[in-house]
XYZ file of N, CA and C in Angstrom:
810
model
N 102.917 99.143 54.156
C 103.767 97.987 54.282
C 105.249 98.052 54.066
N 105.346 98.606 53.056
C 106.693 98.182 52.324
C 107.461 99.444 53.345
N 106.751 100.524 53.252
C 107.748 101.699 54.349
C 107.573 101.091 55.269
N 107.273 100.490 56.315
C 107.401 99.596 57.098
C 108.605 98.536 57.433
N 108.493 98.162 56.316
C 109.960 97.367 56.128
C 111.116 97.673 55.981
N 111.141 98.897 55.021
C 112.087 99.698 54.620
C 112.599 100.868 56.191
N 111.975 100.626 56.861
C 112.760 101.768 57.696
C 113.065 100.538 58.924
N 112.828 99.469 59.289
C 112.835 98.703 59.907
C 114.632 97.745 59.231
N 114.496 97.711 58.329
C 115.813 97.451 57.446
C 116.458 98.668 57.813
N 116.848 99.798 57.415
C 117.657 100.924 57.569
C 117.934 101.140 58.571
N 117.106 100.824 60.132
C 117.734 100.709 61.334
C 118.579 99.322 61.597
N 118.685 98.277 60.751
C 119.040 97.231 61.466
C 120.316 96.683 60.559
N 120.195 97.048 59.541
C 120.967 96.943 58.415
C 122.434 96.879 59.103
N 122.576 98.183 59.755
C 123.717 98.625 60.235
C 124.681 97.372 61.181
N 123.186 96.964 61.795
C 124.078 95.557 62.730
C 124.621 94.829 61.992
N 124.339 94.285 60.787
C 124.229 93.455 60.011
C 125.992 93.589 59.279
N 126.469 94.581 59.526
C 127.872 94.811 58.899
C 128.973 94.806 59.450
N 128.560 94.515 60.786
C 129.534 94.202 62.134
C 129.363 92.570 62.210
N 128.618 91.747 61.925
C 128.721 90.073 61.649
C 129.389 89.903 60.689
N 129.589 88.405 60.398
C 130.529 87.456 59.603
C 129.524 87.477 57.936
N 128.237 87.378 58.399
C 127.278 86.975 57.574
C 126.397 88.097 57.085
N 125.687 88.567 55.997
C 124.402 89.425 56.020
C 123.762 88.882 56.696
N 122.350 89.629 56.694
C 120.918 89.408 57.303
C 120.407 88.541 56.536
N 119.397 87.654 57.021
C 118.658 86.967 55.953
C 117.570 87.452 57.235
N 116.721 87.532 55.926
C 115.274 87.970 55.803
C 114.559 86.923 54.804
N 112.879 86.908 55.170
C 112.194 86.585 54.647
C 110.615 87.276 54.871
N 109.860 86.532 53.948
C 108.542 87.168 53.820
C 107.549 85.875 53.935
N 106.198 85.931 54.370
C 105.013 85.177 53.809
C 103.986 86.090 53.097
N 103.529 85.136 52.421
C 102.040 86.020 52.300
C 100.887 85.125 52.935
N 100.178 85.673 53.959
C 99.247 85.076 54.737
C 98.233 84.582 53.862
N 97.615 85.514 53.383
C 96.273 85.420 52.233
C 96.755 84.197 51.497
N 97.695 84.294 50.761
C 97.937 82.854 49.958
C 97.882 81.693 50.970
N 98.660 81.327 51.857
C 98.730 79.990 52.570
C 97.415 79.401 53.125
N 96.339 80.924 53.402
C 94.983 80.963 53.624
C 94.030 79.801 52.635
N 94.624 80.541 51.643
C 93.737 80.337 50.493
C 94.331 78.677 49.786
N 95.482 78.134 50.574
C 96.027 76.821 49.901
C 95.724 75.990 51.276
N 94.643 76.352 52.099
C 94.848 75.459 53.480
C 93.593 74.709 53.183
N 93.160 73.575 52.957
C 91.837 73.134 52.902
C 90.745 73.152 53.934
N 91.340 73.118 55.280
C 90.448 73.240 56.563
C 89.884 74.337 56.368
N 90.451 75.557 56.334
C 90.530 77.010 56.225
C 89.659 77.352 55.581
N 89.836 76.640 53.779
C 88.598 77.293 53.271
C 87.261 76.458 53.451
N 87.412 75.518 53.876
C 85.925 74.724 54.285
C 84.980 74.946 55.762
N 85.954 75.767 56.229
C 85.514 76.300 57.550
C 84.858 77.707 57.260
N 85.882 78.642 56.350
C 85.556 79.333 55.712
C 84.099 79.825 55.149
N 83.793 78.443 54.432
C 82.726 78.387 52.991
C 81.220 78.238 54.667
N 82.063 77.485 55.669
C 80.714 77.345 56.942
C 80.437 78.675 56.935
N 81.189 79.220 57.548
C 81.354 80.843 58.366
C 80.145 82.017 57.270
N 80.855 81.465 55.310
C 80.077 82.518 54.864
C 78.393 81.792 54.780
N 78.327 80.667 54.730
C 76.890 80.543 54.467
C 75.930 80.877 55.652
N 77.108 81.029 56.807
C 75.706 81.367 58.093
C 76.058 82.951 58.126
N 77.072 83.594 57.588
C 76.625 84.932 57.455
C 75.625 85.270 56.467
N 75.278 84.388 55.555
C 74.354 84.841 54.649
C 73.033 84.646 55.378
N 72.613 83.345 56.154
C 71.534 83.178 56.764
C 71.319 84.513 57.756
N 72.214 85.537 58.171
C 72.077 86.119 59.450
C 71.794 87.604 58.430
N 72.236 87.543 57.103
C 71.555 88.669 56.061
C 70.085 88.715 55.695
N 70.072 87.559 55.060
C 68.399 87.056 55.034
C 67.666 87.341 55.802
N 68.209 86.881 57.121
C 67.137 87.352 58.356
C 66.934 88.634 58.701
N 67.988 89.714 58.568
C 67.847 91.199 58.496
C 66.995 91.973 57.727
N 67.550 91.154 56.241
C 66.546 91.550 55.261
C 65.327 91.270 55.557
N 64.597 90.098 55.758
C 63.142 89.726 55.960
C 62.556 90.642 57.326
N 63.330 90.832 57.906
C 62.848 91.973 59.153
C 62.600 92.923 58.938
N 63.686 93.450 57.630
C 63.308 94.968 57.301
C 62.439 95.057 56.118
N 61.996 93.906 55.634
C 60.745 93.949 54.469
C 59.720 94.197 55.490
N 59.446 93.251 56.762
C 58.437 93.188 57.657
C 58.221 94.566 58.214
N 59.515 95.005 58.774
C 58.959 96.732 59.080
C 58.509 97.535 58.175
N 59.006 97.520 56.598
C 58.806 98.096 56.184
C 57.004 98.174 55.972
N 56.749 97.001 55.599
C 55.315 96.815 55.179
C 54.388 97.103 56.356
N 54.720 97.041 57.454
C 53.993 97.756 58.719
C 53.585 99.251 58.326
N 55.252 100.113 57.884
C 55.058 101.268 57.814
C 54.166 101.650 57.026
N 54.472 101.058 55.738
C 53.043 100.818 54.598
C 51.734 101.085 54.887
N 51.383 100.278 55.750
C 50.282 100.101 56.267
C 49.538 100.797 56.800
N 50.536 101.539 57.948
C 50.227 102.723 58.987
C 49.927 103.818 57.889
N 50.865 104.076 56.992
C 50.504 105.294 56.062
C 49.067 105.231 55.608
N 48.935 104.309 55.114
C 47.496 103.688 54.304
C 46.624 104.097 55.303
N 46.534 103.946 56.657
C 45.916 103.523 57.639
C 45.806 104.800 58.508
N 46.787 105.930 58.336
C 46.737 106.858 59.455
C 45.753 107.813 59.428
N 44.988 108.034 58.223
C 43.636 109.050 58.386
C 42.567 108.104 58.938
N 42.651 106.963 59.386
C 41.553 105.892 60.086
C 41.495 105.661 61.619
N 43.018 106.105 61.639
C 42.739 105.371 62.956
C 43.214 106.778 64.293
N 42.640 106.367 65.735
C 42.558 107.497 66.346
C 43.895 107.927 67.096
N 43.917 108.645 67.843
C 45.595 109.458 68.049
C 46.705 108.572 68.950
N 45.044 107.568 69.690
C 45.826 106.761 70.563
C 46.506 105.472 69.679
N 45.559 105.026 68.993
C 45.733 103.956 68.149
C 47.040 104.049 67.612
N 47.239 105.203 66.770
C 48.431 105.899 65.649
C 49.534 105.705 66.604
N 49.676 106.391 67.762
C 50.835 106.357 68.860
C 51.368 104.800 69.272
N 49.862 103.832 69.117
C 50.179 102.553 69.614
C 51.203 102.012 68.505
N 50.386 102.179 67.379
C 51.102 101.691 65.748
C 52.754 102.148 65.598
N 52.999 103.023 65.631
C 54.078 103.686 65.985
C 55.214 103.241 66.651
N 54.401 103.244 68.128
C 55.925 102.612 69.085
C 55.753 101.334 68.657
N 55.137 100.443 68.504
C 55.289 99.235 67.935
C 56.615 99.105 67.021
N 56.672 100.276 65.713
C 57.327 100.466 64.642
C 58.792 100.345 64.988
N 58.654 101.342 66.402
C 60.075 101.894 66.751
C 60.700 100.718 67.682
N 59.830 99.982 68.206
C 60.341 98.812 68.740
C 60.853 97.394 68.229
N 60.269 97.540 66.834
C 60.766 96.463 65.585
C 62.248 96.993 65.298
N 62.146 98.098 64.637
C 63.432 99.073 64.490
C 64.454 98.919 65.280
N 64.372 99.227 66.826
C 65.282 98.723 67.870
C 65.978 97.327 67.921
N 64.806 96.593 67.673
C 65.197 95.060 67.685
C 65.930 94.520 66.954
N 65.947 95.419 65.647
C 66.652 94.587 64.323
C 67.965 95.468 64.263
N 68.011 96.810 65.268
C 69.311 97.103 65.095
C 70.254 96.389 66.442
N 69.344 96.215 67.319
C 70.212 95.229 68.425
C 71.017 94.038 67.384
N 69.659 93.387 66.896
C 70.410 92.129 66.223
C 71.340 92.095 65.216
N 71.433 93.050 64.491
C 72.605 93.785 63.482
C 73.669 93.877 64.506
N 73.661 94.538 65.271
C 74.895 94.679 66.517
C 75.536 93.323 67.037
N 74.594 92.190 67.346
C 74.729 91.247 67.733
C 75.559 90.382 66.805
N 75.157 90.219 65.526
C 75.865 89.437 64.465
C 77.051 90.188 63.965
N 76.955 91.232 63.629
C 78.140 92.031 62.644
C 78.692 93.075 63.634
N 78.071 93.813 64.684
C 78.471 94.680 65.357
C 80.252 94.150 66.221
N 81.038 95.548 66.323
C 82.404 95.047 66.945
C 81.910 94.296 68.564
N 83.070 93.067 68.383
C 82.538 91.723 69.389
C 81.135 91.156 69.093
N 80.980 91.177 67.958
C 79.588 90.673 67.388
C 80.071 89.029 67.193
N 78.958 87.909 66.569
C 79.474 86.954 66.399
C 79.736 86.692 65.082
N 79.891 87.771 64.244
C 81.174 87.384 63.182
C 82.473 87.511 63.340
N 82.723 88.564 64.079
C 84.090 89.006 64.361
C 84.278 87.761 65.226
N 83.743 87.031 66.293
C 84.449 86.381 66.947
C 84.794 84.970 66.416
N 83.358 84.484 65.509
C 83.635 83.360 64.780
C 85.201 83.515 63.400
N 84.944 84.582 63.279
C 86.329 84.915 62.263
C 87.447 84.352 63.127
N 87.764 85.149 64.045
C 88.646 84.912 64.840
C 89.255 83.303 65.238
N 87.784 83.019 65.780
C 87.726 81.599 65.949
C 88.606 80.690 64.962
N 87.840 80.764 63.928
C 88.301 80.513 62.536
C 89.815 80.448 62.083
N 90.191 81.448 61.806
C 91.961 81.920 61.562
C 92.549 81.812 62.797
N 92.124 81.398 64.072
C 93.200 81.183 65.256
C 94.275 80.094 65.086
N 93.481 78.829 64.774
C 94.348 78.033 64.635
C 95.345 77.761 63.798
N 94.539 78.519 62.214
C 95.611 78.497 61.333
C 96.908 79.386 61.286
N 96.592 80.633 62.230
C 97.813 81.646 62.519
C 98.644 80.574 63.158
N 98.047 80.261 64.747
C 98.642 79.460 65.267
C 99.774 78.599 64.599
N 99.577 77.660 63.731
C 100.377 76.875 62.794
C 101.066 77.413 61.974
N 100.782 78.615 61.247
C 101.743 79.068 60.354
C 102.812 79.494 61.517
N 102.600 80.384 62.394
C 104.038 80.544 63.303
C 105.042 79.846 63.721
N 104.495 78.528 64.052
C 104.599 77.141 64.103
C 105.802 76.795 63.313
N 105.011 77.300 62.107
C 106.061 76.772 60.942
C 107.287 77.311 60.470
N 106.639 79.074 61.190
C 107.530 80.086 60.454
C 109.066 80.084 61.596
N 108.625 79.770 62.713
C 109.443 79.490 63.672
C 110.526 78.148 63.520
N 110.026 77.228 63.028
C 110.563 75.882 62.488
C 111.504 76.545 61.402
N 111.134 76.893 60.530
C 111.765 77.410 59.136
C 112.992 78.345 59.730
N 112.629 79.333 60.554
C 113.519 80.498 60.720
C 114.454 79.688 61.852
N 114.348 78.663 62.288
C 115.487 78.114 63.001
C 116.418 77.010 62.184
N 115.834 76.480 61.005
C 116.408 75.382 60.390
C 117.243 76.313 59.470
N 116.701 76.918 58.969
C 117.657 78.146 57.827
C 118.410 79.477 58.489
N 118.163 79.561 60.008
C 119.066 80.905 60.355
C 118.337 81.639 59.905
N 117.068 82.525 59.427
C 116.763 83.577 59.569
C 116.851 84.332 60.549
N 117.037 85.562 60.218
C 117.216 87.079 61.095
C 115.549 87.356 61.596
N 114.933 87.847 60.144
C 113.475 88.254 60.239
C 112.747 87.567 59.377
N 111.364 87.369 59.859
C 110.402 87.076 58.886
C 109.121 87.947 58.783
N 108.950 88.333 57.661
C 107.529 89.312 57.372
C 106.284 88.464 57.028
N 105.361 89.418 57.058
C 104.155 89.165 56.266
C 103.811 90.343 55.555
N 103.649 90.015 54.404
C 103.718 91.253 53.777
C 102.087 91.908 53.293
N 101.267 90.782 53.747
C 99.498 91.066 53.934
C 99.634 91.938 55.460
N 99.991 91.989 55.792
C 99.782 92.086 57.414
C 100.186 93.405 57.677
N 99.074 94.215 58.685
C 99.731 95.622 58.949
C 100.438 95.627 60.123
N 100.528 94.001 60.905
C 101.913 94.053 61.907
C 103.358 93.920 61.188
N 103.290 93.523 59.931
C 104.554 92.994 59.656
C 105.493 92.289 60.157
N 106.160 92.264 61.166
C 107.020 91.509 61.224
C 106.325 90.395 62.426
N 106.632 88.963 62.091
C 106.283 88.142 62.818
C 107.177 87.112 63.150
N 108.442 87.746 62.464
C 109.446 86.452 63.367
C 110.836 87.513 63.725
N 111.739 87.742 64.714
C 112.778 87.815 65.054
C 113.835 87.500 65.457
N 115.057 87.129 65.438
C 115.781 86.554 66.584
C 116.284 87.285 67.329
N 115.718 86.658 68.811
C 115.691 87.590 70.092
C 116.991 88.116 70.178
N 118.738 87.880 70.197
C 119.109 88.737 69.706
C 119.223 90.081 69.139
N 118.298 90.397 68.077
C 118.094 91.827 67.909
C 117.229 92.607 68.547
N 116.611 92.185 69.756
C 115.823 92.459 70.795
C 116.210 93.829 71.725
N 115.931 95.015 71.309
C 116.659 96.096 72.100
C 115.199 96.424 73.245
N 114.422 95.848 73.741
C 113.409 96.479 74.696
C 114.351 96.883 75.852
N 115.160 95.895 76.161
C 115.359 95.941 77.731
C 116.738 97.617 77.445
N 117.261 97.605 76.755
C 118.076 98.949 76.440
C 117.149 99.762 76.228
N 116.464 99.669 75.348
C 115.267 101.066 75.481
C 114.509 101.029 76.969
N 114.630 100.736 77.672
C 114.235 100.494 79.116
C 114.993 101.251 80.176
N 116.709 100.690 79.915
C 117.476 101.324 80.292
C 117.797 102.716 80.492
N 118.017 103.200 78.867
C 117.585 104.494 78.795
C 117.153 105.507 78.902
N 115.891 104.795 79.067
C 114.662 105.394 79.779
C 115.208 105.667 81.025
N 115.017 104.587 82.084
C 115.927 104.664 83.416
C 116.950 105.601 83.897
N 117.685 105.815 83.035
C 118.675 106.314 83.441
C 118.708 108.151 82.860
N 117.221 108.337 82.011
C 117.244 109.767 81.626
C 116.487 110.114 83.183
N 115.406 109.535 83.719
C 115.086 109.571 85.098
C 115.861 109.429 86.129
N 116.951 108.782 85.885
C 117.748 109.001 86.942
C 118.570 110.342 87.008
N 118.983 110.492 86.119
C 119.717 111.881 85.938
C 118.653 112.831 86.690
N 117.501 113.074 86.192
C 116.737 114.519 86.773
C 117.192 113.892 88.440
N 116.952 113.156 89.069
C 116.985 112.811 90.126
C 118.442 113.203 91.276
N 119.551 113.296 90.425
C 120.911 112.838 91.000
C 121.353 114.396 91.771
N 121.836 114.359 93.136
C 121.720 115.654 93.813
C 123.242 115.824 94.829
N 124.329 114.779 94.334
C 124.966 114.445 95.115
C 126.373 114.136 93.972
N 127.388 114.413 93.719
C 128.705 113.613 93.620
C 128.873 112.135 92.821
N 128.271 111.666 94.337
C 128.447 110.035 94.223
C 127.700 109.876 93.441
N 126.300 109.804 94.072
C 125.213 110.032 92.910
C 125.565 109.890 91.290
N 126.223 110.774 91.032
C 126.574 110.733 89.493
C 127.503 110.144 88.883
N 128.461 109.363 90.062
C 129.770 108.563 89.706
C 128.959 106.944 89.541
N 127.843 107.018 90.907
C 127.023 105.635 90.619
C 126.414 105.253 89.465
N 125.572 106.688 88.897
C 124.614 106.149 87.713
C 125.819 106.408 86.680
N 126.832 106.665 86.474
C 127.563 106.674 85.643
C 128.126 105.347 85.271
N 128.694 104.758 86.387
C 129.008 102.908 86.294
C 128.209 102.033 86.088
N 127.029 102.738 86.828
C 125.596 101.790 85.741
C 125.702 101.921 84.454
N 125.440 102.777 84.127
C 125.548 103.120 82.590
C 126.187 102.763 81.493
N 127.660 102.673 82.427
C 128.717 101.725 81.232
C 128.300 100.495 81.412
N 127.675 99.544 82.079
C 127.417 98.369 82.150
C 126.585 97.641 81.255
N 126.625 96.941 80.802
C 125.924 95.948 79.810
C 124.680 95.156 80.579
N 123.679 95.023 78.955
C 122.528 94.384 80.119
C 122.698 93.326 80.563
N 123.850 92.529 80.210
C 124.764 90.788 80.332
C 124.951 91.658 82.447
N 125.743 92.480 82.190
C 126.502 92.787 83.434
C 125.391 93.360 84.423
N 124.175 93.931 83.838
C 123.176 94.436 84.988
C 122.102 92.936 85.331
N 122.117 92.273 84.470
C 121.451 90.968 84.703
C 122.320 90.204 86.338
N 123.896 89.740 85.922
C 124.385 89.900 87.113
C 124.426 90.307 88.400
N 124.366 91.491 88.168
C 124.148 92.122 89.375
C 123.116 92.286 89.967
N 121.970 91.907 88.984
C 120.294 92.030 89.809
C 120.253 90.948 90.079
N 121.059 89.653 89.826
C 120.556 88.499 90.534
C 121.614 88.090 91.747
N 122.893 89.261 92.013
C 123.436 89.070 93.242
C 122.434 90.029 94.567
N 122.243 90.846 93.664
C 120.872 91.668 94.646
C 119.841 90.596 95.041
N 119.293 89.942 93.879
C 118.376 89.384 94.332
C 118.558 88.186 95.325
N 119.779 87.439 95.197
C 120.358 86.568 96.432
C 120.576 87.189 97.762
N 120.769 88.487 97.492
C 121.562 89.295 98.701
C 119.654 89.544 99.237
N 118.904 90.204 98.634
C 118.006 89.914 99.504
C 117.119 88.986 99.842
N 117.571 87.680 98.889
C 116.285 86.609 99.799
C 116.982 86.101 100.619
N 118.515 85.877 100.947
C 119.387 85.749 102.343
C 119.115 86.785 103.182
N 118.674 87.976 102.664
C 118.184 89.033 104.108
C 116.835 88.675 104.407
N 116.129 87.978 103.644
C 114.488 88.099 103.548
C 114.936 86.362 104.670
N 115.451 85.582 104.424
C 115.447 84.296 105.064
C 116.149 84.376 106.568
N 117.139 85.297 106.648
C 117.706 85.754 108.262
C 116.686 86.840 108.973
N 115.765 87.719 108.410
C 114.669 87.815 108.981
C 113.682 87.077 109.557
N 113.392 86.102 108.636
C 112.187 84.970 108.873
C 112.940 84.350 110.218
N 114.143 83.623 110.317
C 114.662 83.194 111.369
C 114.570 84.046 112.460
N 115.182 84.819 112.182
C 115.011 86.046 113.786
C 113.643 86.365 114.304
N 112.696 86.493 113.481
C 111.408 86.544 113.694
C 111.017 85.268 114.416
N 111.520 84.077 113.877
C 110.841 82.785 114.122
C 111.760 82.419 115.440
N 112.949 83.015 115.951
C 113.692 82.827 117.200
C 112.993 83.541 118.217
N 112.135 84.911 117.562
C 111.838 85.550 118.501
C 110.625 85.645 119.017
N 109.858 84.672 117.868
C 108.626 84.387 118.734
C 108.429 83.158 119.396
N 109.607 82.140 119.383
C 109.488 80.840 119.897
C 110.201 81.576 121.285
N 111.141 82.343 121.750
C 111.466 83.081 122.941
C 110.344 83.734 123.470
N 109.342 84.579 122.548
C 108.344 85.204 123.505
C 107.401 84.272 123.949
N 107.333 83.011 123.384
C 106.438 81.905 123.839
C 106.386 81.131 124.631
N 108.203 81.176 124.925
C 108.564 80.452 126.227
C 108.521 81.085 126.949
N 108.780 82.832 126.730
C 108.644 83.822 128.096
C 107.365 83.470 128.430
N 106.084 83.844 127.386
C 104.753 83.870 128.137
C 104.449 82.280 129.268
N 104.988 80.914 128.774
C 104.733 79.716 128.970
C 105.084 80.091 130.354
N 106.479 80.540 130.660
C 107.049 80.601 131.799
C 106.545 81.730 132.776
N 105.891 82.743 132.460
C 105.603 83.710 133.274
C 103.591 83.646 133.539
N 103.089 82.319 132.835
C 101.993 81.818 133.223
C 102.265 80.930 134.160
N 103.368 80.034 133.526
C 103.728 78.806 135.375
C 103.557 79.542 136.070
N 104.706 80.833 136.467
C 104.971 81.311 137.405
C 103.653 82.069 138.089
N 103.047 82.592 137.493
C 101.812 83.125 137.797
C 101.057 81.962 138.347
N 100.717 80.854 137.909
C 100.019 79.793 138.787
C 100.606 79.109 139.902
N 101.709 79.227 139.957
C 102.528 78.648 141.356
C 102.156 79.924 142.440
N 102.286 80.950 142.110
C 101.970 82.086 143.067
C 101.064 81.929 143.494
N 99.809 81.791 142.674
C 98.306 81.778 142.736
C 98.430 80.789 143.689
N 98.957 79.348 143.764
C 98.710 78.421 144.837
C 99.467 78.418 145.836
N 100.011 79.131 145.714
C 101.268 79.583 147.117
C 100.486 80.647 148.176
N 99.930 81.560 147.448
C 99.215 82.381 148.338
C 97.372 81.684 148.188
N 97.010 80.772 147.899
C 95.918 80.060 148.176
C 96.554 79.469 149.124
N 97.586 78.620 149.511
C 97.807 77.752 150.236
C 98.016 78.671 151.702
N 98.696 79.356 151.721
C 99.049 80.630 152.515
C 97.519 81.180 153.230
N 96.599 81.422 152.355
C 95.377 81.610 152.897
C 94.452 80.742 153.433
N 94.906 79.622 153.297
C 94.064 78.084 153.970
C 94.522 77.843 154.853
N 95.831 78.354 155.170
C 96.377 77.767 156.386
C 96.055 78.810 157.473
N 95.990 80.074 156.711
C 95.818 81.108 157.938
C 94.081 81.446 157.985
N 93.271 80.714 157.431
C 91.716 80.522 157.941
C 91.720 79.775 159.018
N 92.866 78.286 158.481
C 92.828 77.414 159.610
C 92.816 77.258 161.530
N 94.235 78.367 160.919
C 94.876 78.986 162.241
C 94.127 79.696 162.865
N 93.277 80.820 162.061
C 92.310 81.366 162.554
C 91.196 80.925 163.326
N 90.524 79.738 162.479
C 89.147 78.818 162.984
C 90.091 78.367 163.873
N 91.172 77.925 164.675
C 91.266 77.118 165.610
C 91.514 77.771 167.058
N 92.299 78.953 166.769
C 92.158 80.033 167.738
C 90.641 80.687 168.202
N 89.865 80.500 166.938
C 88.000 80.855 167.739
C 88.042 79.318 168.683
N 88.522 78.580 168.172
C 87.563 77.603 168.983
C 88.093 77.189 169.898
N 89.140 77.564 170.382
C 90.192 77.424 171.465
C 89.594 78.393 172.587
N 88.978 79.938 172.048
C 88.774 80.658 172.923
C 87.442 80.415 172.990
N 86.402 79.789 172.259
C 85.096 79.259 172.468
C 85.149 78.400 173.848
N 85.996 77.139 173.818
C 86.099 76.516 175.057
C 86.477 76.796 176.415
N 87.297 77.778 176.331
C 88.005 78.416 177.442
C 86.677 79.214 177.851
N 86.131 80.105 176.945
C 84.983 80.345 177.621
C 83.846 79.868 178.177
N 83.687 78.658 177.567
C 83.299 77.484 177.826
C 83.320 77.373 179.306
N 84.181 76.934 179.648
C 84.765 76.368 181.213
C 84.872 77.780 182.041
N 85.390 78.719 181.809
C 85.044 80.184 182.764
C 83.468 80.080 182.820
């Protein structure tokens, strides 16, 4: 833990040399805090009692299996092969059940781990909120937990170099992909920009992309309405055309029927 803090301080102390004040660093002792919170102690005692009950159950089951094994050894010579195998299978089953119970209570993801986590999480949340309040009020740059493997539990956001690390990795990948002089110039310009400038450019690009998307949606909606109008007009035209053809066909049939009737009359007169 001390080595981790020393490494971090070795990295960040030069940054503080350029500021008007030195770094303000603090630490907490989580074990001490938990020992002095009555709610945690009460809940911890309840969990300890529960754990003891689980251990007693395991010891009872283990003694029962041991007694059955002893009885089997004493009666081994009196049992047939079938009965012996049956008793041994029973013991194996009880041992498997005991192992399963132990895993359920104390294995990875078991009841003890889950309840311990549930017990300590509310306290940790209170501690982190208190640390945040103290850091803001007293202007701390970093706060560590000297009893934790994690170490740092608070740091001012202006010391966060995550974006810069991502940019460097991205630049390295981009350098391997450049193919032309213009690509190299564009890359150098991008590398000389700060994170804030990148954010502004990204915001502009996003706004441009949003405007492009809105325009595409507008054009698509206009095209859809135009196609819908054309389809409606085409359907109306086809309906009118069909009606005209139907009327024309009806008139033709009427004329033909009249002619046939006239011809029949003439034939009758003659």
